[in-house]
PDB file of C-alpha atoms in Angstrom:
ATOM      1  CA  MET R   1      27.590 -32.358   6.087  1.00 46.00           C
ATOM      2  CA  GLU R   2      24.548 -32.170   3.865  1.00 47.00           C
ATOM      3  CA  GLU R   3      23.483 -28.652   2.982  1.00 50.00           C
ATOM      4  CA  LYS R   4      19.987 -27.905   4.199  1.00 53.00           C
ATOM      5  CA  LYS R   5      17.698 -26.501   1.563  1.00 52.00           C
ATOM      6  CA  GLU R   6      14.715 -24.380   2.404  1.00 56.00           C
ATOM      7  CA  ARG R   7      11.591 -26.369   1.774  1.00 61.00           C
ATOM      8  CA  MET R   8       8.924 -24.476  -0.149  1.00 57.00           C
ATOM      9  CA  VAL R   9       5.554 -24.731   1.465  1.00 63.00           C
ATOM     10  CA  ASN R  10       2.904 -25.562  -1.077  1.00 77.00           C
ATOM     11  CA  CYS R  11       0.387 -23.158   0.444  1.00 83.00           C
ATOM     12  CA  TYR R  12      -0.966 -20.342  -1.713  1.00 82.00           C
ATOM     13  CA  CYS R  13      -1.627 -18.129   1.290  1.00 83.00           C
ATOM     14  CA  THR R  14       1.862 -18.576   2.745  1.00 85.00           C
ATOM     15  CA  ASN R  15       3.565 -18.009  -0.587  1.00 85.00           C
ATOM     16  CA  LEU R  16       1.532 -14.867  -1.300  1.00 86.00           C
ATOM     17  CA  ARG R  17       2.319 -13.544   2.181  1.00 89.00           C
ATOM     18  CA  ARG R  18       6.033 -14.191   1.615  1.00 89.00           C
ATOM     19  CA  ALA R  19       5.930 -12.477  -1.757  1.00 89.00           C
ATOM     20  CA  SER R  20       4.023  -9.539  -0.277  1.00 90.00           C
ATOM     21  CA  SER R  21       6.525  -9.195   2.564  1.00 94.00           C
ATOM     22  CA  LEU R  22       9.513  -9.259   0.205  1.00 94.00           C
ATOM     23  CA  LEU R  23       7.895  -6.775  -2.155  1.00 93.00           C
ATOM     24  CA  THR R  24       6.956  -4.440   0.693  1.00 94.00           C
ATOM     25  CA  LYS R  25      10.501  -4.538   2.087  1.00 96.00           C
ATOM     26  CA  TYR R  26      11.899  -3.651  -1.336  1.00 96.00           C
ATOM     27  CA  TYR R  27       9.509  -0.718  -1.779  1.00 97.00           C
ATOM     28  CA  ASP R  28      10.175   0.436   1.806  1.00 97.00           C
ATOM     29  CA  ARG R  29      13.935   0.517   1.113  1.00 97.00           C
ATOM     30  CA  THR R  30      13.337   2.355  -2.147  1.00 97.00           C
ATOM     31  CA  MET R  31      11.148   4.960  -0.387  1.00 97.00           C
ATOM     32  CA  GLU R  32      13.661   5.598   2.444  1.00 97.00           C
ATOM     33  CA  PRO R  33      15.105   8.777   0.853  1.00 97.00           C
ATOM     34  CA  ALA R  34      11.603  10.299   1.014  1.00 97.00           C
ATOM     35  CA  GLY R  35      11.373   9.464   4.728  1.00 96.00           C
ATOM     36  CA  VAL R  36       8.265   7.293   4.429  1.00 96.00           C
ATOM     37  CA  THR R  37       7.400   3.631   4.052  1.00 95.00           C
ATOM     38  CA  ALA R  38       5.582   2.329   0.984  1.00 95.00           C
ATOM     39  CA  ASN R  39       2.278   2.169   2.891  1.00 92.00           C
ATOM     40  CA  GLN R  40       2.703   5.689   4.240  1.00 94.00           C
ATOM     41  CA  TYR R  41       3.521   6.962   0.772  1.00 96.00           C
ATOM     42  CA  PHE R  42       0.442   5.265  -0.679  1.00 95.00           C
ATOM     43  CA  LEU R  43      -1.793   7.104   1.803  1.00 95.00           C
ATOM     44  CA  LEU R  44       0.080  10.371   1.336  1.00 96.00           C
ATOM     45  CA  HIS R  45      -0.308  10.159  -2.430  1.00 96.00           C
ATOM     46  CA  VAL R  46      -4.020   9.325  -2.242  1.00 96.00           C
ATOM     47  CA  ILE R  47      -4.615  12.258   0.123  1.00 96.00           C
ATOM     48  CA  GLY R  48      -2.834  14.499  -2.374  1.00 95.00           C
ATOM     49  CA  PHE R  49      -5.019  13.143  -5.171  1.00 95.00           C
ATOM     50  CA  LEU R  50      -8.217  13.709  -3.176  1.00 95.00           C
ATOM     51  CA  LYS R  51      -7.036  17.148  -1.935  1.00 94.00           C
ATOM     52  CA  GLU R  52      -9.067  16.768   1.281  1.00 92.00           C
ATOM     53  CA  CYS R  53     -10.832  13.794   2.826  1.00 92.00           C
ATOM     54  CA  ASN R  54     -11.873  12.356   6.147  1.00 90.00           C
ATOM     55  CA  LYS R  55     -10.496   9.104   7.571  1.00 90.00           C
ATOM     56  CA  SER R  56     -13.470   7.013   6.518  1.00 88.00           C
ATOM     57  CA  GLU R  57     -13.353   8.319   2.948  1.00 90.00           C
ATOM     58  CA  LEU R  58      -9.647   7.551   2.801  1.00 93.00           C
ATOM     59  CA  ALA R  59     -10.228   4.004   4.070  1.00 91.00           C
ATOM     60  CA  ARG R  60     -12.979   3.434   1.488  1.00 90.00           C
ATOM     61  CA  HIS R  61     -10.938   4.945  -1.346  1.00 90.00           C
ATOM     62  CA  THR R  62      -7.854   2.844  -0.560  1.00 90.00           C
ATOM     63  CA  GLY R  63      -9.641  -0.381   0.390  1.00 85.00           C
ATOM     64  CA  LEU R  64      -7.737  -0.482   3.681  1.00 87.00           C
ATOM     65  CA  GLU R  65      -9.132  -1.125   7.147  1.00 88.00           C
ATOM     66  CA  ARG R  66      -9.993   2.135   8.931  1.00 87.00           C
ATOM     67  CA  THR R  67      -7.768   1.196  11.896  1.00 90.00           C
ATOM     68  CA  THR R  68      -4.803   0.677   9.544  1.00 89.00           C
ATOM     69  CA  VAL R  69      -5.462   4.069   7.961  1.00 91.00           C
ATOM     70  CA  ILE R  70      -5.702   5.805  11.346  1.00 90.00           C
ATOM     71  CA  ARG R  71      -2.475   4.193  12.597  1.00 92.00           C
ATOM     72  CA  ASN R  72      -0.578   5.378   9.503  1.00 92.00           C
ATOM     73  CA  LEU R  73      -2.186   8.825   9.576  1.00 94.00           C
ATOM     74  CA  ASP R  74      -0.891   9.312  13.121  1.00 94.00           C
ATOM     75  CA  ILE R  75       2.641   8.733  11.802  1.00 95.00           C
ATOM     76  CA  LEU R  76       2.094  11.131   8.888  1.00 96.00           C
ATOM     77  CA  LEU R  77       0.798  13.755  11.334  1.00 95.00           C
ATOM     78  CA  LYS R  78       3.885  13.364  13.553  1.00 96.00           C
ATOM     79  CA  LYS R  79       6.096  13.773  10.493  1.00 97.00           C
ATOM     80  CA  ARG R  80       4.112  16.918   9.628  1.00 97.00           C
ATOM     81  CA  LEU R  81       3.265  15.568   6.176  1.00 97.00           C
ATOM     82  CA  ILE R  82      -0.477  16.002   6.687  1.00 96.00           C
ATOM     83  CA  GLU R  83      -2.633  18.327   8.728  1.00 94.00           C
ATOM     84  CA  GLN R  84      -6.156  18.214  10.032  1.00 90.00           C
ATOM     85  CA  ALA R  85      -8.691  20.794   8.949  1.00 85.00           C
ATOM     86  CA  PRO R  86     -12.212  21.465  10.214  1.00 83.00           C
ATOM     87  CA  GLY R  87     -14.852  19.336   8.521  1.00 73.00           C
ATOM     88  CA  PRO R  88     -18.590  19.626   8.072  1.00 74.00           C
ATOM     89  CA  THR R  89     -19.127  18.241  11.579  1.00 72.00           C
ATOM     90  CA  ARG R  90     -16.986  18.210  14.689  1.00 67.00           C
ATOM     91  CA  ARG R  91     -16.389  14.442  14.455  1.00 69.00           C
ATOM     92  CA  ASN R  92     -15.735  14.499  10.736  1.00 75.00           C
ATOM     93  CA  GLY R  93     -12.494  16.464  10.390  1.00 83.00           C
ATOM     94  CA  LEU R  94     -10.654  16.618   7.103  1.00 92.00           C
ATOM     95  CA  ILE R  95      -7.083  15.661   6.265  1.00 94.00           C
ATOM     96  CA  ARG R  96      -4.876  17.351   3.688  1.00 95.00           C
ATOM     97  CA  LEU R  97      -1.216  17.516   2.763  1.00 97.00           C
ATOM     98  CA  THR R  98       1.087  20.137   4.230  1.00 97.00           C
ATOM     99  CA  ASP R  99       3.652  21.834   1.989  1.00 97.00           C
ATOM    100  CA  HIS R 100       6.208  19.337   3.332  1.00 97.00           C
ATOM    101  CA  GLY R 101       3.763  16.544   2.477  1.00 97.00           C
ATOM    102  CA  LYS R 102       3.409  17.826  -1.091  1.00 97.00           C
ATOM    103  CA  GLN R 103       7.201  17.880  -1.484  1.00 97.00           C
ATOM    104  CA  THR R 104       7.445  14.365  -0.047  1.00 97.00           C
ATOM    105  CA  ASP R 105       4.742  13.204  -2.453  1.00 97.00           C
ATOM    106  CA  GLU R 106       6.725  14.573  -5.418  1.00 96.00           C
ATOM    107  CA  LYS R 107       9.997  13.039  -4.246  1.00 96.00           C
ATOM    108  CA  GLY R 108       8.249   9.781  -3.439  1.00 96.00           C
ATOM    109  CA  MET R 109       6.692   9.606  -6.907  1.00 97.00           C
ATOM    110  CA  ASN R 110      10.131   9.476  -8.525  1.00 96.00           C
ATOM    111  CA  LEU R 111      11.243   6.751  -6.114  1.00 97.00           C
ATOM    112  CA  TRP R 112       8.027   4.804  -6.638  1.00 96.00           C
ATOM    113  CA  LYS R 113       8.455   4.975 -10.419  1.00 97.00           C
ATOM    114  CA  ARG R 114      11.962   3.573 -10.029  1.00 96.00           C
ATOM    115  CA  ALA R 115      10.639   0.676  -7.945  1.00 96.00           C
ATOM    116  CA  GLN R 116       7.955   0.034 -10.567  1.00 95.00           C
ATOM    117  CA  ARG R 117      10.580  -0.072 -13.343  1.00 95.00           C
ATOM    118  CA  ASP R 118      12.677  -2.452 -11.250  1.00 95.00           C
ATOM    119  CA  MET R 119       9.700  -4.774 -10.803  1.00 94.00           C
ATOM    120  CA  GLU R 120       8.971  -4.706 -14.545  1.00 94.00           C
ATOM    121  CA  ALA R 121      12.591  -5.577 -15.302  1.00 96.00           C
ATOM    122  CA  LEU R 122      12.636  -8.393 -12.756  1.00 94.00           C
ATOM    123  CA  LEU R 123       9.235  -9.996 -13.276  1.00 92.00           C
ATOM    124  CA  GLY R 124       8.105  -8.874 -16.728  1.00 94.00           C
ATOM    125  CA  ARG R 125       4.813  -7.316 -17.713  1.00 91.00           C
ATOM    126  CA  GLU R 126       2.983 -10.644 -18.065  1.00 92.00           C
ATOM    127  CA  LYS R 127       3.525 -11.686 -14.430  1.00 90.00           C
ATOM    128  CA  LEU R 128       2.791  -8.168 -13.231  1.00 90.00           C
ATOM    129  CA  ALA R 129      -0.500  -8.162 -15.141  1.00 90.00           C
ATOM    130  CA  VAL R 130      -1.537 -11.222 -13.108  1.00 88.00           C
ATOM    131  CA  LEU R 131      -0.428  -9.434  -9.949  1.00 86.00           C
ATOM    132  CA  GLN R 132      -2.646  -6.465 -10.865  1.00 86.00           C
ATOM    133  CA  GLU R 133      -5.669  -8.736 -11.443  1.00 86.00           C
ATOM    134  CA  LEU R 134      -5.167 -10.877  -8.359  1.00 84.00           C
ATOM    135  CA  PRO R 135      -6.773  -8.621  -5.711  1.00 81.00           C
ATOM    136  CA  ALA R 136      -9.986  -8.282  -7.730  1.00 78.00           C
ATOM    137  CA  GLU R 137     -10.167 -12.044  -8.167  1.00 81.00           C
ATOM    138  CA  LEU R 138      -9.483 -12.726  -4.497  1.00 80.00           C
ATOM    139  CA  TRP R 139     -12.126 -10.173  -3.507  1.00 77.00           C
ATOM    140  CA  ARG R 140     -14.690 -12.857  -4.397  1.00 75.00           C
ATOM    141  CA  LEU R 141     -13.504 -14.884  -1.391  1.00 76.00           C
ATOM    142  CA  GLN R 142     -13.929 -11.859   0.872  1.00 73.00           C
ATOM    143  CA  LYS R 143     -17.455 -11.373  -0.384  1.00 71.00           C
ATOM    144  CA  GLY R 144     -18.318 -14.985   0.463  1.00 68.00           C
ATOM    145  CA  LEU R 145     -18.596 -16.195  -3.104  1.00 62.00           C
ATOM    146  CA  ASP R 146     -17.338 -19.655  -3.938  1.00 58.00           C
ATOM    147  CA  PRO R 147     -14.225 -19.791  -6.098  1.00 54.00           C
ATOM    148  CA  PRO R 148     -14.681 -21.307  -9.579  1.00 56.00           C
ATOM    149  CA  GLY R 149     -14.849 -25.107  -9.480  1.00 55.00           C
ATOM    150  CA  HIS R 150     -15.931 -25.227  -5.825  1.00 55.00           C
ATOM    151  CA  LYS R 151     -18.755 -27.681  -5.136  1.00 51.00           C
TER     152      LYS R 151
END
């Protein structure tokens, strides 16, 4: 019987989505000892950096959709990693880390650094440099600008 080989789809979007999914799963597994996913840790860490922020500020600062931020914040609230504080207006409450959230941020940082080192060892700095530049380049498509060479 002939062994079936997975056929690679020559679609940039599909291949980037696959790569993103695999990378996210790896980071999620790495972050398990901290009790958060990679996306949850990213938000937790940014909140810690900002000290206090509202949901809209967090969405703008991270470049994520506000609904995605809110969905993940609900999880962080349930895990008691963040807390809500009164804001300048009733509708504009602030978010900040709890003591447990600060501890999780510290533990998560060590795990995240390990994942980063693993990626450097696997892919090399040259490929990772392209990965770092890619979102800024692709942002042009989001903004409605034609990619180079488009007529």
